[in-house]
Structures are given as C-alpha cells and as structure tokens.
PDB file of C-alpha atoms and ligand atoms in Angstrom:
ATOM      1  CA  UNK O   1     -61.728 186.633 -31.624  1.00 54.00           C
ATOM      2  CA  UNK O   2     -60.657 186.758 -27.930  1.00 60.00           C
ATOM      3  CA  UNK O   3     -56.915 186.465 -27.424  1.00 77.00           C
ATOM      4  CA  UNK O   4     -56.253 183.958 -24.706  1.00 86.00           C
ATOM      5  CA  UNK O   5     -52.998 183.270 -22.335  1.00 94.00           C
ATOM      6  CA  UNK O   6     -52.696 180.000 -24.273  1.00 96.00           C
ATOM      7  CA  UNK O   7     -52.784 178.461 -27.438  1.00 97.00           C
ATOM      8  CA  UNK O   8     -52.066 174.678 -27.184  1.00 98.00           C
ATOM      9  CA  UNK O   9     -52.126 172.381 -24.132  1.00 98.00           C
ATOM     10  CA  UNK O  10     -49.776 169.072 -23.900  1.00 98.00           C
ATOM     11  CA  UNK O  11     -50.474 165.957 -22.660  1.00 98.00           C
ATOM     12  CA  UNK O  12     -48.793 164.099 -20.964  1.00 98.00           C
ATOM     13  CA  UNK O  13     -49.523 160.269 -21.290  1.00 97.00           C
ATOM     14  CA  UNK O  14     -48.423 157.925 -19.306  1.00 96.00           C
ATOM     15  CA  UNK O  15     -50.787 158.961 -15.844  1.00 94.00           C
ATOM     16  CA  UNK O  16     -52.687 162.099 -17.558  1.00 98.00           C
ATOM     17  CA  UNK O  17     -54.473 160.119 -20.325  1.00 98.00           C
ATOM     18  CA  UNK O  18     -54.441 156.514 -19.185  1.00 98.00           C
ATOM     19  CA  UNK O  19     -52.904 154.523 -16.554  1.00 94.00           C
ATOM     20  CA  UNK O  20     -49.998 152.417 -17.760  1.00 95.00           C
ATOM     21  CA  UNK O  21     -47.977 152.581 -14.784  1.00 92.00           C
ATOM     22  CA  UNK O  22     -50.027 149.504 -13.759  1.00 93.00           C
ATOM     23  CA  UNK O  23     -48.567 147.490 -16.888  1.00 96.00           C
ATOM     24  CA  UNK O  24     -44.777 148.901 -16.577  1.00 96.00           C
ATOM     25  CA  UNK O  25     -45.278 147.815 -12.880  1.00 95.00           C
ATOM     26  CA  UNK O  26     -46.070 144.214 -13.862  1.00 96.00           C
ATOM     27  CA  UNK O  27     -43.415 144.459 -16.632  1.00 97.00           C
ATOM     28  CA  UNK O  28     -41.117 145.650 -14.334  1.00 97.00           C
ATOM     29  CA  UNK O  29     -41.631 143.349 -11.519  1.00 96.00           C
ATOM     30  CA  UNK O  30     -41.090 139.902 -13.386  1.00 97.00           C
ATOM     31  CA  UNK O  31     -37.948 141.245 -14.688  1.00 97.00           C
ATOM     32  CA  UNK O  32     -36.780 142.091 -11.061  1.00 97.00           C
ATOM     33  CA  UNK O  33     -38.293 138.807  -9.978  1.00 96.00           C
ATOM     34  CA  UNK O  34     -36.480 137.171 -12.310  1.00 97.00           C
ATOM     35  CA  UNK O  35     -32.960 138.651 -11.331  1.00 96.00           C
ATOM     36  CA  UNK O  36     -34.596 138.181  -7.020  1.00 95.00           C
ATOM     37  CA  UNK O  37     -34.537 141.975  -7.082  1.00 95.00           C
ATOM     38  CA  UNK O  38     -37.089 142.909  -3.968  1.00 94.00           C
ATOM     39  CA  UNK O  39     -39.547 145.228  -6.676  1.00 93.00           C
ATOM     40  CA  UNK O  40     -42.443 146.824  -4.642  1.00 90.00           C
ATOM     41  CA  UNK O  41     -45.523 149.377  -5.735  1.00 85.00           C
ATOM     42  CA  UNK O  42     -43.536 151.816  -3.777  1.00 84.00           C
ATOM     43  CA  UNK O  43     -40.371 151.786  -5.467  1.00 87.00           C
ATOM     44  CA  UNK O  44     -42.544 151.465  -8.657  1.00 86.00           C
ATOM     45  CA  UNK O  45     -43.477 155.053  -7.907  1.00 82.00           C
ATOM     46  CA  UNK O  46     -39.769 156.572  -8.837  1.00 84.00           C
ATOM     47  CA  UNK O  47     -40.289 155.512 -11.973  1.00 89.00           C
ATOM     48  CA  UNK O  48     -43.318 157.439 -13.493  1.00 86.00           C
ATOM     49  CA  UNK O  49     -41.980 159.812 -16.209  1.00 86.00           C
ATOM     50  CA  UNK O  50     -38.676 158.762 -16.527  1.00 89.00           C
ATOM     51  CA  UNK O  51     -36.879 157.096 -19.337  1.00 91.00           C
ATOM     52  CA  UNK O  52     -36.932 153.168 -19.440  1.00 94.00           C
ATOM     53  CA  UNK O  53     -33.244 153.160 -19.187  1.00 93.00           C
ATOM     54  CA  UNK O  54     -33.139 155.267 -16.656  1.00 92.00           C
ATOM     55  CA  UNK O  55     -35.875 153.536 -14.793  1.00 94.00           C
ATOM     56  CA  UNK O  56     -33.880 150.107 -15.511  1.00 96.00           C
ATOM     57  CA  UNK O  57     -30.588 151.911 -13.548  1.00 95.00           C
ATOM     58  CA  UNK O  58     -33.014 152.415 -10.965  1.00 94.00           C
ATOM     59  CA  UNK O  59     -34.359 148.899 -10.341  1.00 95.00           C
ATOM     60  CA  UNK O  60     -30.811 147.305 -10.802  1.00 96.00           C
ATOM     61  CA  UNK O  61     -29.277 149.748  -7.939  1.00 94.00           C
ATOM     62  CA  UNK O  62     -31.288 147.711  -5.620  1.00 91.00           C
ATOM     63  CA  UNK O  63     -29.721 144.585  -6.319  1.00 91.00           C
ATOM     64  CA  UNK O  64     -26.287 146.021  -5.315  1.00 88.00           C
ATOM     65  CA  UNK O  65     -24.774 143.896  -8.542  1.00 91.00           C
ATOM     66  CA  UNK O  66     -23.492 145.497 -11.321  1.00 93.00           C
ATOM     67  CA  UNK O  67     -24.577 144.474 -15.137  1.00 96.00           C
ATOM     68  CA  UNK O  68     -22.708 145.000 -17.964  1.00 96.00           C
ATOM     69  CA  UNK O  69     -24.233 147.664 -20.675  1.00 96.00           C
ATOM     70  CA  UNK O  70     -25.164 144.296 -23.004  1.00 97.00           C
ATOM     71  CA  UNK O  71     -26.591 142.878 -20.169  1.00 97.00           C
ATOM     72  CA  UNK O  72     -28.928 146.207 -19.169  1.00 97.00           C
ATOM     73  CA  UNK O  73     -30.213 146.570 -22.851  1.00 97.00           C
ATOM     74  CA  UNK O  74     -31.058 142.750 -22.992  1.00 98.00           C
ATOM     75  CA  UNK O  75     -33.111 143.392 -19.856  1.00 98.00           C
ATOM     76  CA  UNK O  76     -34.551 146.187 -21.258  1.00 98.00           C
ATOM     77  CA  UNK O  77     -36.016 144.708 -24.401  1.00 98.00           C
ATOM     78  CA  UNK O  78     -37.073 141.586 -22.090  1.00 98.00           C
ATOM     79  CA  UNK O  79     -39.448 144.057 -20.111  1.00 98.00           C
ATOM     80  CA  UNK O  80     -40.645 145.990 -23.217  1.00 98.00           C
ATOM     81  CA  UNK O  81     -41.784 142.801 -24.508  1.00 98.00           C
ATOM     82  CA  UNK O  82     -44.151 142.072 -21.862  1.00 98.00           C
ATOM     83  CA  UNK O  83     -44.943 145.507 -21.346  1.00 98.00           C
ATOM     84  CA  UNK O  84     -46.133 145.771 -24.864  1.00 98.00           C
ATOM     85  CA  UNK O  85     -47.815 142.719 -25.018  1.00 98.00           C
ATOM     86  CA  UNK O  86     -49.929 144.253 -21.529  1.00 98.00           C
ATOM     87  CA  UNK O  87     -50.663 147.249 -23.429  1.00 98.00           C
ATOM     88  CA  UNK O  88     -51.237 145.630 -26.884  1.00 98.00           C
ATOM     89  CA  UNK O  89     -55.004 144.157 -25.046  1.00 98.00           C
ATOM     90  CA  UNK O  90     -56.291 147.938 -23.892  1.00 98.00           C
ATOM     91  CA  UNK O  91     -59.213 149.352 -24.807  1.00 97.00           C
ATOM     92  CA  UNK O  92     -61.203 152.805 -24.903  1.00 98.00           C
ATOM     93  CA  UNK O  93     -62.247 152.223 -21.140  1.00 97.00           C
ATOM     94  CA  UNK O  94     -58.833 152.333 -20.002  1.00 97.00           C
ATOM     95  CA  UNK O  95     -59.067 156.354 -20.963  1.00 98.00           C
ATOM     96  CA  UNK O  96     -58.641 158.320 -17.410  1.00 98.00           C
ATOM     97  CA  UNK O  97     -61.720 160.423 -16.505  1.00 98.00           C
ATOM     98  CA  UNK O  98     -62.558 163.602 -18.486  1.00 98.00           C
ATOM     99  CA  UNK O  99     -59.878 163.400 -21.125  1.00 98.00           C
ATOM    100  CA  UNK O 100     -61.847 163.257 -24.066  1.00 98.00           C
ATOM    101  CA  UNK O 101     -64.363 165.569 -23.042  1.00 98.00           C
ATOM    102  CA  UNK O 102     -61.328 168.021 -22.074  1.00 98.00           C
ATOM    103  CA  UNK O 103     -59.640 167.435 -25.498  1.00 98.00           C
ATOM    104  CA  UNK O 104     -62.615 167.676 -27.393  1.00 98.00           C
ATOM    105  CA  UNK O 105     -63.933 171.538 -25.147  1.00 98.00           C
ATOM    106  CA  UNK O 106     -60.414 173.011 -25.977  1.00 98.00           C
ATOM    107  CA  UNK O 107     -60.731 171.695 -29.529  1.00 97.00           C
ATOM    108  CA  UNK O 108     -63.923 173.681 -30.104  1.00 97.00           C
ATOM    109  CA  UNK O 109     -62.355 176.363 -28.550  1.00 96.00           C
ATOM    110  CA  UNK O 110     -59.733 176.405 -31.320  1.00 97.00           C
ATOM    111  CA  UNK O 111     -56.690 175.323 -28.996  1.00 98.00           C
ATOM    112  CA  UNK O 112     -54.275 173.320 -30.189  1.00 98.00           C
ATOM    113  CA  UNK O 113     -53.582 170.247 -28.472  1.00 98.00           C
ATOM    114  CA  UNK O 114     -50.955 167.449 -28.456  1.00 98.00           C
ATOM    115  CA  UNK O 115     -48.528 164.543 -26.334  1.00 98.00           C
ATOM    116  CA  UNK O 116     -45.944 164.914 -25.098  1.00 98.00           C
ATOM    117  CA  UNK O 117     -44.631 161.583 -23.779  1.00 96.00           C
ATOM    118  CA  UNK O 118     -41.480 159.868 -22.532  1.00 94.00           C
ATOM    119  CA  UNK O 119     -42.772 156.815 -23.455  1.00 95.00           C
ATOM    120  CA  UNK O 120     -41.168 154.935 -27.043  1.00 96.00           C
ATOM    121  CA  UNK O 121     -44.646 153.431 -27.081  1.00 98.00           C
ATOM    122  CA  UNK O 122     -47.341 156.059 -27.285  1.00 98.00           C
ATOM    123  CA  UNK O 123     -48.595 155.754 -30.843  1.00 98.00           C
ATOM    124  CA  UNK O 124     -49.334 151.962 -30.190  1.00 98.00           C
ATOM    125  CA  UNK O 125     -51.085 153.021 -26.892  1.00 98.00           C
ATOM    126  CA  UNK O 126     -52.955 155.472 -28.490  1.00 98.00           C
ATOM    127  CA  UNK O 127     -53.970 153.608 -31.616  1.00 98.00           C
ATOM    128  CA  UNK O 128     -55.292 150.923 -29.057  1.00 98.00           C
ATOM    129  CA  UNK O 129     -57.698 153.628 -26.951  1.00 98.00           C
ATOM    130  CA  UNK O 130     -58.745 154.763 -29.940  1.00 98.00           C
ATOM    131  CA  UNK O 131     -57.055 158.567 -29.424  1.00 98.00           C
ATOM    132  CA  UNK O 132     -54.909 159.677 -32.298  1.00 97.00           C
ATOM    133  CA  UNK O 133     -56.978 161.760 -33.889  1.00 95.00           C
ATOM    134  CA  UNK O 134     -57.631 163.781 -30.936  1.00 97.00           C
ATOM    135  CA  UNK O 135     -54.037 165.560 -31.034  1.00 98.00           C
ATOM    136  CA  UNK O 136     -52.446 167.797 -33.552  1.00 98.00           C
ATOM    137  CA  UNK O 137     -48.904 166.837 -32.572  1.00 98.00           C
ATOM    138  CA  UNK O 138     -47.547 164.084 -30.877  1.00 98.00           C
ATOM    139  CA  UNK O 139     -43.840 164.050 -29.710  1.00 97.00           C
ATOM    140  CA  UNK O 140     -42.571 160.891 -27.920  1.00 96.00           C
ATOM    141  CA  UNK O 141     -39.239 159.106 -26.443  1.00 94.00           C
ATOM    142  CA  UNK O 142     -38.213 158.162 -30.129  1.00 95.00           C
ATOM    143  CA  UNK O 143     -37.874 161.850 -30.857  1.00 95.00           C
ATOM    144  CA  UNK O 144     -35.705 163.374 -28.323  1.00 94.00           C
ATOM    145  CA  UNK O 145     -32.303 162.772 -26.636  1.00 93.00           C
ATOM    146  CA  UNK O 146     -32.678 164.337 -23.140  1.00 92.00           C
ATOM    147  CA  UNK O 147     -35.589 162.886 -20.775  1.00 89.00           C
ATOM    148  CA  UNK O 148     -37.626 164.864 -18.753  1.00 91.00           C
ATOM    149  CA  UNK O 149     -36.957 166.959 -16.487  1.00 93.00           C
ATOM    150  CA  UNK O 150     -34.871 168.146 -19.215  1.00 96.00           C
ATOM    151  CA  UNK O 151     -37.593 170.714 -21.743  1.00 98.00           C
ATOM    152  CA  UNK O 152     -36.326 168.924 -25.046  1.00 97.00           C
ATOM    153  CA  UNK O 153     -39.622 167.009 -25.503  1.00 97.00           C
ATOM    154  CA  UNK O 154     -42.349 170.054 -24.670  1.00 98.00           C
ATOM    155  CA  UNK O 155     -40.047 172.352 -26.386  1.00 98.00           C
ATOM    156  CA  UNK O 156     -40.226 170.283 -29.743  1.00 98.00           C
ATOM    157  CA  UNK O 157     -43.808 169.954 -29.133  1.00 98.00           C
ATOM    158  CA  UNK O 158     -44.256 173.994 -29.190  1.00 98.00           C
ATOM    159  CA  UNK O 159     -42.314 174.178 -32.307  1.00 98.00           C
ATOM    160  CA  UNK O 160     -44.510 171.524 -34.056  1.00 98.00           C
ATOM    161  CA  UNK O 161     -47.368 173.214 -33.221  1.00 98.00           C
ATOM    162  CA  UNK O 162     -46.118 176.491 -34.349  1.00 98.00           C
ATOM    163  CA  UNK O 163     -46.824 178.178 -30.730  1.00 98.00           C
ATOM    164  CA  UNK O 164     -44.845 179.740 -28.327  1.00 98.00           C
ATOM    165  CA  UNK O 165     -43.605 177.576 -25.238  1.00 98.00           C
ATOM    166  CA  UNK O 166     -45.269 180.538 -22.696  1.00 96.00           C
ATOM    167  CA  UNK O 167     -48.572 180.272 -24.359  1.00 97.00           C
ATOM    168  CA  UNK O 168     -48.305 176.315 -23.799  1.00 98.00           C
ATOM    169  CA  UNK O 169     -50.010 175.055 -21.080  1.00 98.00           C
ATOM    170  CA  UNK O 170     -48.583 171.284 -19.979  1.00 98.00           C
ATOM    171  CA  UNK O 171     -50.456 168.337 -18.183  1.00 98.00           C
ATOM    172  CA  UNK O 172     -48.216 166.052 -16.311  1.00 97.00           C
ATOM    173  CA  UNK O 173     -48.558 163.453 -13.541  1.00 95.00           C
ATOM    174  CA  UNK O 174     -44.523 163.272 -12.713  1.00 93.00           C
ATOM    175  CA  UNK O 175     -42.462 166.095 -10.639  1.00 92.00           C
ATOM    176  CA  UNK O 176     -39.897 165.763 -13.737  1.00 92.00           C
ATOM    177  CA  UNK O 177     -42.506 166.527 -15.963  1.00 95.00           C
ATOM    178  CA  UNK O 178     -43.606 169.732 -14.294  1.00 96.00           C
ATOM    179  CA  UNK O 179     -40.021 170.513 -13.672  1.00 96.00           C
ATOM    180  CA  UNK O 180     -39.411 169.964 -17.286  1.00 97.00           C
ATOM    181  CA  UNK O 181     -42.875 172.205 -18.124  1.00 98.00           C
ATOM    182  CA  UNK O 182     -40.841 175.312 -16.419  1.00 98.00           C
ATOM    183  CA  UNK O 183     -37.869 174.692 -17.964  1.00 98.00           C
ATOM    184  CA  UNK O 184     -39.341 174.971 -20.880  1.00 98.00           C
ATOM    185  CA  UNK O 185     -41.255 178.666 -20.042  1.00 98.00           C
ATOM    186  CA  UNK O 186     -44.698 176.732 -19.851  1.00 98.00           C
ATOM    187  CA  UNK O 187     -47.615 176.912 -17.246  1.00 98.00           C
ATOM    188  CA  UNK O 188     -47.171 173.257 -15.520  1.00 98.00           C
ATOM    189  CA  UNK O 189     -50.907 171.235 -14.320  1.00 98.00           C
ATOM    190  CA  UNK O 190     -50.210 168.948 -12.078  1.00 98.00           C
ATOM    191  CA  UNK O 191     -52.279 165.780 -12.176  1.00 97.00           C
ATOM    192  CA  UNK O 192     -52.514 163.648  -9.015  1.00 96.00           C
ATOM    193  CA  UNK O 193     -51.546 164.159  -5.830  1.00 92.00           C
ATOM    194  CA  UNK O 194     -50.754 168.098  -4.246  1.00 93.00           C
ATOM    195  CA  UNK O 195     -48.202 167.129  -2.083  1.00 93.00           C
ATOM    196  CA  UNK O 196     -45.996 165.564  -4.272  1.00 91.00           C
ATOM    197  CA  UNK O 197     -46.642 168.000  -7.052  1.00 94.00           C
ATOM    198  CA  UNK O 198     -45.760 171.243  -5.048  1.00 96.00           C
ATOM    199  CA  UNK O 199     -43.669 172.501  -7.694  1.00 97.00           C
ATOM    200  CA  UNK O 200     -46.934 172.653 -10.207  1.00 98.00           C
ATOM    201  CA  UNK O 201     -48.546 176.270 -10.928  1.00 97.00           C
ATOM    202  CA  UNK O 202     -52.059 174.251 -10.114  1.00 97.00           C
ATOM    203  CA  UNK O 203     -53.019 170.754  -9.431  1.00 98.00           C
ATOM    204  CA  UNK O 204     -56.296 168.776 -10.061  1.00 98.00           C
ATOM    205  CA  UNK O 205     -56.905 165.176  -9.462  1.00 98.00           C
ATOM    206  CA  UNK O 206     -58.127 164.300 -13.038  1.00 98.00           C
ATOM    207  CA  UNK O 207     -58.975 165.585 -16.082  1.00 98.00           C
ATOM    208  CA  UNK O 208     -62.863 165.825 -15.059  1.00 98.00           C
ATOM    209  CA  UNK O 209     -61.392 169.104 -13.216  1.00 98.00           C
ATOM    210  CA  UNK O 210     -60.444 170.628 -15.982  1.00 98.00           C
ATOM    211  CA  UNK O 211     -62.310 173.062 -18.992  1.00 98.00           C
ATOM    212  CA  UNK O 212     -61.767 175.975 -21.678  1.00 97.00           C
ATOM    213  CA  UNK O 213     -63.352 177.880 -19.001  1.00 96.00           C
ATOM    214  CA  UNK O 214     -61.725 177.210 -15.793  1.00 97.00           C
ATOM    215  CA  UNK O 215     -58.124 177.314 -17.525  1.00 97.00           C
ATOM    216  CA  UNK O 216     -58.954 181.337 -19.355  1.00 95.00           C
ATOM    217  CA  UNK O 217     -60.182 182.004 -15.635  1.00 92.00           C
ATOM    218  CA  UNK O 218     -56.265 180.433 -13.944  1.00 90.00           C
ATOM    219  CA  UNK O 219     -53.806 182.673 -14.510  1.00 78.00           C
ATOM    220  CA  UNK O 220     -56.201 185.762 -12.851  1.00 62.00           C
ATOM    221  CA  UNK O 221     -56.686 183.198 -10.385  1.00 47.00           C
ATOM    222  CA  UNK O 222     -53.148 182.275  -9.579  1.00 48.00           C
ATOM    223  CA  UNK O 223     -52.165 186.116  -9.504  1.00 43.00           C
TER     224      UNK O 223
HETATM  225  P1  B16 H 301     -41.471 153.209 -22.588  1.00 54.55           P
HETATM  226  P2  B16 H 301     -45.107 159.395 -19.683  1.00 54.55           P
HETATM  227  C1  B16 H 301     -43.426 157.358 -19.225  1.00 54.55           C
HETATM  228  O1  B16 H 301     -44.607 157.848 -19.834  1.00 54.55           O
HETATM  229  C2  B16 H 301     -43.781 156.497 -18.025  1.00 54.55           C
HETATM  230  O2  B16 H 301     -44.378 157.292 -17.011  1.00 54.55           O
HETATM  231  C3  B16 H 301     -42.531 155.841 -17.470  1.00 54.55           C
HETATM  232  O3  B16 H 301     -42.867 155.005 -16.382  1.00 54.55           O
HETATM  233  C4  B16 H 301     -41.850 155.033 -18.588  1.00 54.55           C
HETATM  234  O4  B16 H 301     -40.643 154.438 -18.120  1.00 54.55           O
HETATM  235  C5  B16 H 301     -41.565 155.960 -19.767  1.00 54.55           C
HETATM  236  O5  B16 H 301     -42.767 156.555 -20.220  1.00 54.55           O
HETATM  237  C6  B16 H 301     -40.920 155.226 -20.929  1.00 54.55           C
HETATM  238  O6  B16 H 301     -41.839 154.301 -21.457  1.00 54.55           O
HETATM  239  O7  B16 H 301     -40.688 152.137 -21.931  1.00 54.55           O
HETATM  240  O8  B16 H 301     -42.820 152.764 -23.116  1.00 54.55           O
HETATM  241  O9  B16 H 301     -40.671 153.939 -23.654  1.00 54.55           O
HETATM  242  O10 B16 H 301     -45.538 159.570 -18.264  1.00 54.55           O
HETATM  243  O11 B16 H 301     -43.960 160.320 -20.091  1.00 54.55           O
HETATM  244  O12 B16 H 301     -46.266 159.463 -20.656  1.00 54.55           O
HETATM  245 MG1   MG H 302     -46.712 160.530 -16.763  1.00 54.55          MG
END
C-alpha cells in the first residue's frame, strides 16, 4: 500500500459539519436581550470556536456590569437550555455540503477520521444528523481543560486514534482552531472565508472542495 502524508483527518463541528452558530446565535441573543445587552450577528462572529464560558465573558463585557461567578454559570445553563432545545429539532439536511461524501472517500481510502469539537454538545448533535458512525474518535469540550487555540483537544484526538499529530490533517472554521491545529504539529484546512483564515496552510469554502485525491496532491502543491 501507498504511504500517504496523512493518516486521519479531524473535524471540526461546529461550522465544518453543520451550522450551529445560527442556534448559539439565537441562544445567545435572548440571554443578552434579557440582561438589554445590545447582541448583534457581528459580535456573534467572536464567538465561533470558543468555549461557552468564554464566549459568555465575551457577551457580558459589553454590558460594562460585572456578574458574580454564580450569576455567569446561571446564565450559562439558561442559554444551554435553549440552545439545546434549538438543536434537539435538527435533522440530516442540516449536514453542510460534501461532508458525508468527504468522510465516506477518505474512509474507503483507509484514513482515519474523527471530531474534534469545543462544543459539550456534539454527541447529541450528531446523534440528531444522523453522523456518529461516520467517525472513529470523537473528542469534545467534556474531555479537555484548555480551549482552543490551546492543542489539548486535537492532540487527544491523535492519541485516540493511535496516529501521529503531523500525519493529522485538521478541518476548522475558527482562527483558534487553525491556530490550535499548528500548535498541535498538524496541517490546518481552513473552512470559510480566506481572509479571515490567513493563518490556514489552505482554505476551501466547503467540504464539496475537498477529496482523498486533492488532499495526497496538497502538500506538493503547497511546496
Ligand atoms: P457548547 P466547534 C463550538 O463548536 C462553537 O463554535 C462555539 O460557538 C461554542 O461556544 C462552543 O462550541 C461550545 O459549545 O456550548 O455546545 O459546549 O466549532 O468547536 O465545533
Ligand atoms: Mg467551528
């Protein structure tokens, strides 16, 4: 058998796989309308891959009031509710374009694939598209300490999968994600927009870009 530059490729979810930043927006924005926080789409945008904590610290800093830590994890759970109960109604049609036909290519090229998400939610999100099966690993917020950019999460995810972190080739829609994907010695794909991902090693717009083929042909590409 051929030996490739990679063995596995990690997902990331939230923005690779399916778009939840719609529901954590709407989550989001009746909590800040409830506390008359002014919560736009555009501040929205700060918080795609980070923690829910940390995105909490970042909605509250625009009230100029400070909360007490009792106060921040009540608020917290208040917006996971809702945002669960968004996400509890998705379907298989909420999967982004050319994600299962990219799993399912590097699959029958024997590549190993999994998730690697920030998000304490992911199993019920994938149970609910109907995508489980489709990983051999998946690593989420419950199983780390540090959030992205830190490499914790992708470097767990290697060691599950029993590969290397440079023969792991990450998928992320969030400049901490890719920052994290280097961190960790891994070849970072941005997904989404080129000028905000400038620090990836190669961007695409969606999945639909993406094959076996195209990825054995990047790295002679790239050098
Ligand atoms: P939860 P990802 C991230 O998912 C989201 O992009 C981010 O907006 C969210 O705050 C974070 O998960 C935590 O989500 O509240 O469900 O634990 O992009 O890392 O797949
Ligand atoms: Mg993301």
């Amino acid at each position: 058998m051929q030996t490739m530059w990679f063995d596995a490729c990690i997902f990331d979810l939230d923005g690779v796989i399916v778009d939840t930043a719609k529901y954590h927006f709407l989550a989001w924005k009746r909590l800040a309308d409830m506390l008359d926080i002014p919560f736009s789409e555009k501040e929205n945008e700060k918080l795609k891959g980070v923690s829910r904590l940390a995105s909490l610290e970042i909605i509250l800093e625009l009230s100029g009031k400070k909360y007490t830590d009792s106060e921040k994890a009540k608020f917290a759970e208040m917006k996971n509710t809702w945002y669960v109960e968004f996400v509890s109604r998705m379907t298989p049609s909420e999967i982004l374009p050319g994600a299962i036909e990219l799993l399912t290519d590097l699959k029958s090229h024997g590549i190993k694939t999994a998730i690697g998400s920030a998000s304490k939610n992911t199993l019920l999100i994938l149970e609910k598209v109907r995508m489980k099966d489709l990983f051999d690993t998946i690593t989420d917020g419950n199983m780390v300490k540090s959030a992205k950019p830190d490499p914790e999460i992708f470097l767990v995810t290697a060691s599950m999968l029993n590969v290397k972190p440079d023969k792991c080739i990450v998928f992320e829609d969030s400049v901490a994600g890719i920052k994290a994907a280097h961190k960790a010695g891994m070849y970072g794909i941005g997904v989404g927009n080129k000028e905000i991902l400038i620090e990836a090693d190669y961007v695409i717009n969606d999945l639909s870009e993406m094959s076996f083929l195209k990825l054995t042909a990047l790295k002679t590409i790239n050098q």
